[in-house]
Short mmCIF file of C-alpha atoms in Angstrom, two decimals:
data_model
loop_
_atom_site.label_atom_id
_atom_site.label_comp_id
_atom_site.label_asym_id
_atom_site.label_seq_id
_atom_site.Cartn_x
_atom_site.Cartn_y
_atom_site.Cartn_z
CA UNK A 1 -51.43 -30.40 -64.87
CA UNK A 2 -49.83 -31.68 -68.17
CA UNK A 3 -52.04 -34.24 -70.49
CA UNK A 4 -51.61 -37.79 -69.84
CA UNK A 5 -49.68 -38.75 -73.02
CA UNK A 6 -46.94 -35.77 -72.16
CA UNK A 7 -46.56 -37.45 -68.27
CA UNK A 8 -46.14 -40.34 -70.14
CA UNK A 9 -43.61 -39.30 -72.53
CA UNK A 10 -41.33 -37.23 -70.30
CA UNK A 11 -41.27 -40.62 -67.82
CA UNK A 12 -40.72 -42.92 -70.98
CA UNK A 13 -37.87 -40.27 -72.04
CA UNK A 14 -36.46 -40.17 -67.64
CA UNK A 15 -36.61 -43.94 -68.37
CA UNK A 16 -34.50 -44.07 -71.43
CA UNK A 17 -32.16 -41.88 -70.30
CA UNK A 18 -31.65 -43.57 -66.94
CA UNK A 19 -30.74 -46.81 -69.11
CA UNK A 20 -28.73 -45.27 -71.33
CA UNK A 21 -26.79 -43.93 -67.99
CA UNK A 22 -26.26 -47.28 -66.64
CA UNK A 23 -25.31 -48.79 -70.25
CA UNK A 24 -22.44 -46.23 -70.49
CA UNK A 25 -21.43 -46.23 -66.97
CA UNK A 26 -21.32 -50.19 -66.64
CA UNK A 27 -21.23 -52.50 -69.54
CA UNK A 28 -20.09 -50.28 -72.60
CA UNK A 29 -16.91 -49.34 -70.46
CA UNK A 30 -15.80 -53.37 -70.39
CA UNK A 31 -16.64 -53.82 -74.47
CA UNK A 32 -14.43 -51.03 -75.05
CA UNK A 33 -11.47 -52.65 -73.21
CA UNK A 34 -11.95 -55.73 -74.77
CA UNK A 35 -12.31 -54.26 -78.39
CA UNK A 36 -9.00 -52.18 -77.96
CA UNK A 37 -7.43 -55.12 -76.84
CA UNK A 38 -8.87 -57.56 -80.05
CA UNK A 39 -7.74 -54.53 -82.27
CA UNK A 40 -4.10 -54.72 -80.56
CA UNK A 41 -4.02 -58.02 -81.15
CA UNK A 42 -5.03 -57.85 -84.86
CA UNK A 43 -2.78 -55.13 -85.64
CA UNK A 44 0.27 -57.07 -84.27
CA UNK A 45 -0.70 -59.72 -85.84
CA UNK A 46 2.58 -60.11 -88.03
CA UNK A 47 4.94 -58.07 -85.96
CA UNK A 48 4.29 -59.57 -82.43
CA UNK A 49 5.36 -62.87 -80.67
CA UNK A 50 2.36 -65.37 -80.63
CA UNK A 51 2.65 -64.25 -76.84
CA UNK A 52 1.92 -60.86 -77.03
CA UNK A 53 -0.86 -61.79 -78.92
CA UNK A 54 -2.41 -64.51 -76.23
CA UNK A 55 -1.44 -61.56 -73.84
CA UNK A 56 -4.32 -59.57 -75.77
CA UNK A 57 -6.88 -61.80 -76.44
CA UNK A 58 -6.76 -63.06 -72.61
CA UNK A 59 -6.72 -59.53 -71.43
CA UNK A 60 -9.90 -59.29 -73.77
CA UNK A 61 -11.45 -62.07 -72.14
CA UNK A 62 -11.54 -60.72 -68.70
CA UNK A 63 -13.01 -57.28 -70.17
CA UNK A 64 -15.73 -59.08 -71.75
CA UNK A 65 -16.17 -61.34 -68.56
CA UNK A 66 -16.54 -58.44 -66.42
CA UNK A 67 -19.28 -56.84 -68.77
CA UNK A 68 -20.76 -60.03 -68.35
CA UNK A 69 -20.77 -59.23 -64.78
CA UNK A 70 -21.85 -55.81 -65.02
CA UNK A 71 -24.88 -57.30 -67.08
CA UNK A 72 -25.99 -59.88 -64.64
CA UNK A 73 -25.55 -57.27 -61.50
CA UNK A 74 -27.49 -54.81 -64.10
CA UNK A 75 -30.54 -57.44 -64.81
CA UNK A 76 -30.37 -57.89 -60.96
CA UNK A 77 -31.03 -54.66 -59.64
CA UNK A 78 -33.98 -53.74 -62.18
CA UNK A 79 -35.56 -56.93 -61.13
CA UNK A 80 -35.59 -55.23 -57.75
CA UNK A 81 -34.04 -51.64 -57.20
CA UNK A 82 -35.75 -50.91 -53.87
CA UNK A 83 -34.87 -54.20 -52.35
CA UNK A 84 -34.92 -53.76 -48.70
CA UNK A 85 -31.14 -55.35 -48.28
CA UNK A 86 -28.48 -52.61 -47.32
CA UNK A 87 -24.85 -52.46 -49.34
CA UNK A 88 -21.42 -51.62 -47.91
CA UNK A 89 -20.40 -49.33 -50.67
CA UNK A 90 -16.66 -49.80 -49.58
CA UNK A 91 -17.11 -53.20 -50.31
CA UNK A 92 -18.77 -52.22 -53.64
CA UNK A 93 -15.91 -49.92 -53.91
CA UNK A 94 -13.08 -52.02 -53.18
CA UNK A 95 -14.07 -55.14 -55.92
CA UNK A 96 -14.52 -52.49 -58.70
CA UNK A 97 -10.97 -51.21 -57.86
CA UNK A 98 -9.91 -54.79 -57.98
CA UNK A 99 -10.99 -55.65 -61.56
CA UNK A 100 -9.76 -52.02 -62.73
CA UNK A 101 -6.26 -52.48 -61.87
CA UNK A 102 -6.75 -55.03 -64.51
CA UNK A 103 -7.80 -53.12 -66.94
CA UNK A 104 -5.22 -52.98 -70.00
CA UNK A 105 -4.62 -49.78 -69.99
CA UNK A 106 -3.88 -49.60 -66.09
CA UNK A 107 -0.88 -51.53 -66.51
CA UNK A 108 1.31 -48.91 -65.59
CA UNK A 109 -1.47 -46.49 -63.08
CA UNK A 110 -1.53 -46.74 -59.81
CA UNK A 111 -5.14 -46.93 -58.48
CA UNK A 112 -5.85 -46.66 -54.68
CA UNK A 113 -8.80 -46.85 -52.37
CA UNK A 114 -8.63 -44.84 -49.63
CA UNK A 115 -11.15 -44.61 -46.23
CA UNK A 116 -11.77 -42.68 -43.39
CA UNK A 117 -11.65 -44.20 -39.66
CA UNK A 118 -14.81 -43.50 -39.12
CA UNK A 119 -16.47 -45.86 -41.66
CA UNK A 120 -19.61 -45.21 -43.60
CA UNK A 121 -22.96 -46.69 -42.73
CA UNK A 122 -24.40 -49.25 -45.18
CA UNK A 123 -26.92 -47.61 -47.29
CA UNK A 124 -30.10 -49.01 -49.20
CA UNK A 125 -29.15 -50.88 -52.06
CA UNK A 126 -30.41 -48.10 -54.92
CA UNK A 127 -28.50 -45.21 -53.15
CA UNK A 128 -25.38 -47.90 -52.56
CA UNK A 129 -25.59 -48.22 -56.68
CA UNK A 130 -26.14 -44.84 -57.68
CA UNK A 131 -22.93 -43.62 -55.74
CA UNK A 132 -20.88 -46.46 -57.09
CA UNK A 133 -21.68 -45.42 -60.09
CA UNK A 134 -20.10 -42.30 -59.67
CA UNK A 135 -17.29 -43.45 -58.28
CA UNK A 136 -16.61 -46.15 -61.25
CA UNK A 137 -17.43 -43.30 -63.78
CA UNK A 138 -15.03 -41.02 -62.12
CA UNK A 139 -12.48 -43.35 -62.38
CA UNK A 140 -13.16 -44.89 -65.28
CA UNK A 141 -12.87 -41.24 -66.80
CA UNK A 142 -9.59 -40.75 -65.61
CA UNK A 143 -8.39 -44.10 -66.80
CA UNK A 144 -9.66 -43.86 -70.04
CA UNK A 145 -8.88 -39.83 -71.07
CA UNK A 146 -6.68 -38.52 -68.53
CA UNK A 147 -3.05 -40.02 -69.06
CA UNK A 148 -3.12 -40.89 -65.15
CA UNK A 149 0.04 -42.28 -63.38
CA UNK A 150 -1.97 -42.43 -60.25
CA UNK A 151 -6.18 -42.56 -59.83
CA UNK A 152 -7.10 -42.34 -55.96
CA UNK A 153 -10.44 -42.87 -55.04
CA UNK A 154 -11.82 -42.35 -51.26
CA UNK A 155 -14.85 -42.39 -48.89
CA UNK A 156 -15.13 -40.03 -46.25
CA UNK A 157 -17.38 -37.53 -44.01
CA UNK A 158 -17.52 -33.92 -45.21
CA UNK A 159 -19.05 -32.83 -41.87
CA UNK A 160 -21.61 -34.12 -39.65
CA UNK A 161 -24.35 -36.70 -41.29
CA UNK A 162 -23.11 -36.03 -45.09
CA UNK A 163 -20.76 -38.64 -47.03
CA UNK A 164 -18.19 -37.71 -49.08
CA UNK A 165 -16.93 -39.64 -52.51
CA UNK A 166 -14.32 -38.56 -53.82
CA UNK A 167 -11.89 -39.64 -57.31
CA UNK A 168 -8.58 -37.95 -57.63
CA UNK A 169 -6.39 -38.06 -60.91
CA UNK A 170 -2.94 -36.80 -61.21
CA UNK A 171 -3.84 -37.08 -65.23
CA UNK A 172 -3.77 -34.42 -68.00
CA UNK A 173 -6.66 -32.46 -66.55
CA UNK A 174 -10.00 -30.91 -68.76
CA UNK A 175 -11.75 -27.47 -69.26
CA UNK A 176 -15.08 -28.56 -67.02
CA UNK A 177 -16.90 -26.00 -68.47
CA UNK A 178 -16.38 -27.05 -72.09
CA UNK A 179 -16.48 -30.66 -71.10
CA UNK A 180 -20.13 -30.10 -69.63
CA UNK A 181 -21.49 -28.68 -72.79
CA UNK A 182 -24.02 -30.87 -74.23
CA UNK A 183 -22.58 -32.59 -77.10
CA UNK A 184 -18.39 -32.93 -76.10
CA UNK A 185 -16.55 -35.60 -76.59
CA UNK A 186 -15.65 -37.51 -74.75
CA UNK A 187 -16.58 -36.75 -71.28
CA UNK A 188 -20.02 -34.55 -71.62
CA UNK A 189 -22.56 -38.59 -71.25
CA UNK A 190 -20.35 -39.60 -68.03
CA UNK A 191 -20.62 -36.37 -66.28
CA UNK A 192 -24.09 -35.86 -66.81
CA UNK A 193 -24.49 -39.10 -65.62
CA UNK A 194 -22.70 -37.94 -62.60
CA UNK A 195 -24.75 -34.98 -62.17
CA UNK A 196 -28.09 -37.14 -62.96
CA UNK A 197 -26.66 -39.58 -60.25
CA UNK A 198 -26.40 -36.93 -57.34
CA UNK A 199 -29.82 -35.20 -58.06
CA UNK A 200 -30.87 -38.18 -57.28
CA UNK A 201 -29.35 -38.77 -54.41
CA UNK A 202 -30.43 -35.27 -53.01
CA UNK A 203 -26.84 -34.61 -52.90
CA UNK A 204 -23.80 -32.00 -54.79
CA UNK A 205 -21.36 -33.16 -57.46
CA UNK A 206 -18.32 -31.03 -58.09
CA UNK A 207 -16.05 -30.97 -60.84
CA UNK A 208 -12.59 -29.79 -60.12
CA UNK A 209 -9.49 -29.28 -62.95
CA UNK A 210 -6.65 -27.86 -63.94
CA UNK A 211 -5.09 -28.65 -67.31
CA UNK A 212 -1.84 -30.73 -66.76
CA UNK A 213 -2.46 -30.92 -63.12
CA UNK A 214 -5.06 -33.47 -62.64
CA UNK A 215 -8.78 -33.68 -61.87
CA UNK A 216 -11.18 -34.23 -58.62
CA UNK A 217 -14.40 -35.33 -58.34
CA UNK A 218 -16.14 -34.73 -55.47
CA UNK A 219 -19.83 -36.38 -54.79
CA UNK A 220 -21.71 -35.57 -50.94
CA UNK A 221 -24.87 -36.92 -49.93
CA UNK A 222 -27.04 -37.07 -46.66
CA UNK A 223 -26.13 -40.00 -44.57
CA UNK A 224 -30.05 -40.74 -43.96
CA UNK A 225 -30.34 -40.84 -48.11
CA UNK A 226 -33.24 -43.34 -48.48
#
């Protein structure tokens, strides 16, 4: 049985890491839309029309007005993760899309959302989070580093009583196996988030991608996750 002070230094270092997780995954993404856009703004600052300029700094302003959001929802569930209150994840799902597509760099990407006929059950509010998590980091992901033209994300059944989640890019593609390595830049934080995300959820995360040819993500987890 390990000492005390080591059981309370690996759960001090699970905490940590957990929050740094949910820092990347949600807030940081926002502060680095809004920073490109301030530093578009400021670099065409002699050559652009004063509209191209309010263009930026109001795109700015809903980045930072979403990580507001993200903070808020963020404070919110650590006051109480376990809440007994089930979440529609496609609804989740659906808003995150929403405020994505205006995202300045999704100007020109089209980003779907995509379900199955046979809808998914609502799930307890930590499992709800943990999988839209994924599914914004996924997407996020190929936003940010993929070149895109089209992001699809979409909810599904991969057989009897197991969800599927699911991100599809038609973007520049990545060497997974590089990508995964602890240490590379940019990806290696968000997938092991990913990863982190589905142990948790007693579930699989795979990583599918050809170079040039896009990327898939592809989360499953027990319907009765609890």
């Amino acid at each position: 049985m390990p000492r005390p002070s080591s059981e309370a230094e690996r759960l001090q270092h699970a905490e940590c890491r957990w929050v740094g997780y949910e820092l990347h995954d949600g807030l940081m993404q926002w502060l680095v839309g809004a920073n490109l856009q301030l530093e578009a703004a400021v670099r065409s600052e002699q050559d652009a029309s004063v509209e191209v300029q309010r263009d930026c700094v109001q795109s700015s302003m809903r980045m930072v007005a979403a990580a507001i959001e993200e903070g808020r929802e963020l404070i919110a569930f650590l006051e109480n993760p376990s809440t007994a209150q089930n979440c529609d994840v496609a609804v989740a799902v659906a808003g995150f899309v929403g405020k994505l597509r205006n995202h300045p760099q999704a100007s020109s990407v089209t980003i779907e959302f995509l379900q199955s006929q046979v809808e998914w059950p609502q799930l307890p509010h930590s499992v709800a989070w943990s999988v839209l998590r994924v599914i914004q980091q996924a997407m996020l992901n190929a936003l940010l580093h993929a070149q895109s033209t089209t992001i699809r994300a979409h909810l599904g059944w991969a057989g009897p009583g197991i969800l599927e989640a699911e991100v599809v890019d038609d973007g520049r593609g990545f060497d997974v196996q590089s990508a995964l390595k602890p240490g590379a830049r940019p990806l290696h934080f968000g997938l092991s988030s990913m990863q982190h995300r589905a142990q948790m959820l007693h579930g699989q995360i795979e990583f599918d991608s050809t170079l040039d040819e896009g990327s898939r993500v592809r989360l499953t987890l027990p319907a009765t996750t609890s």
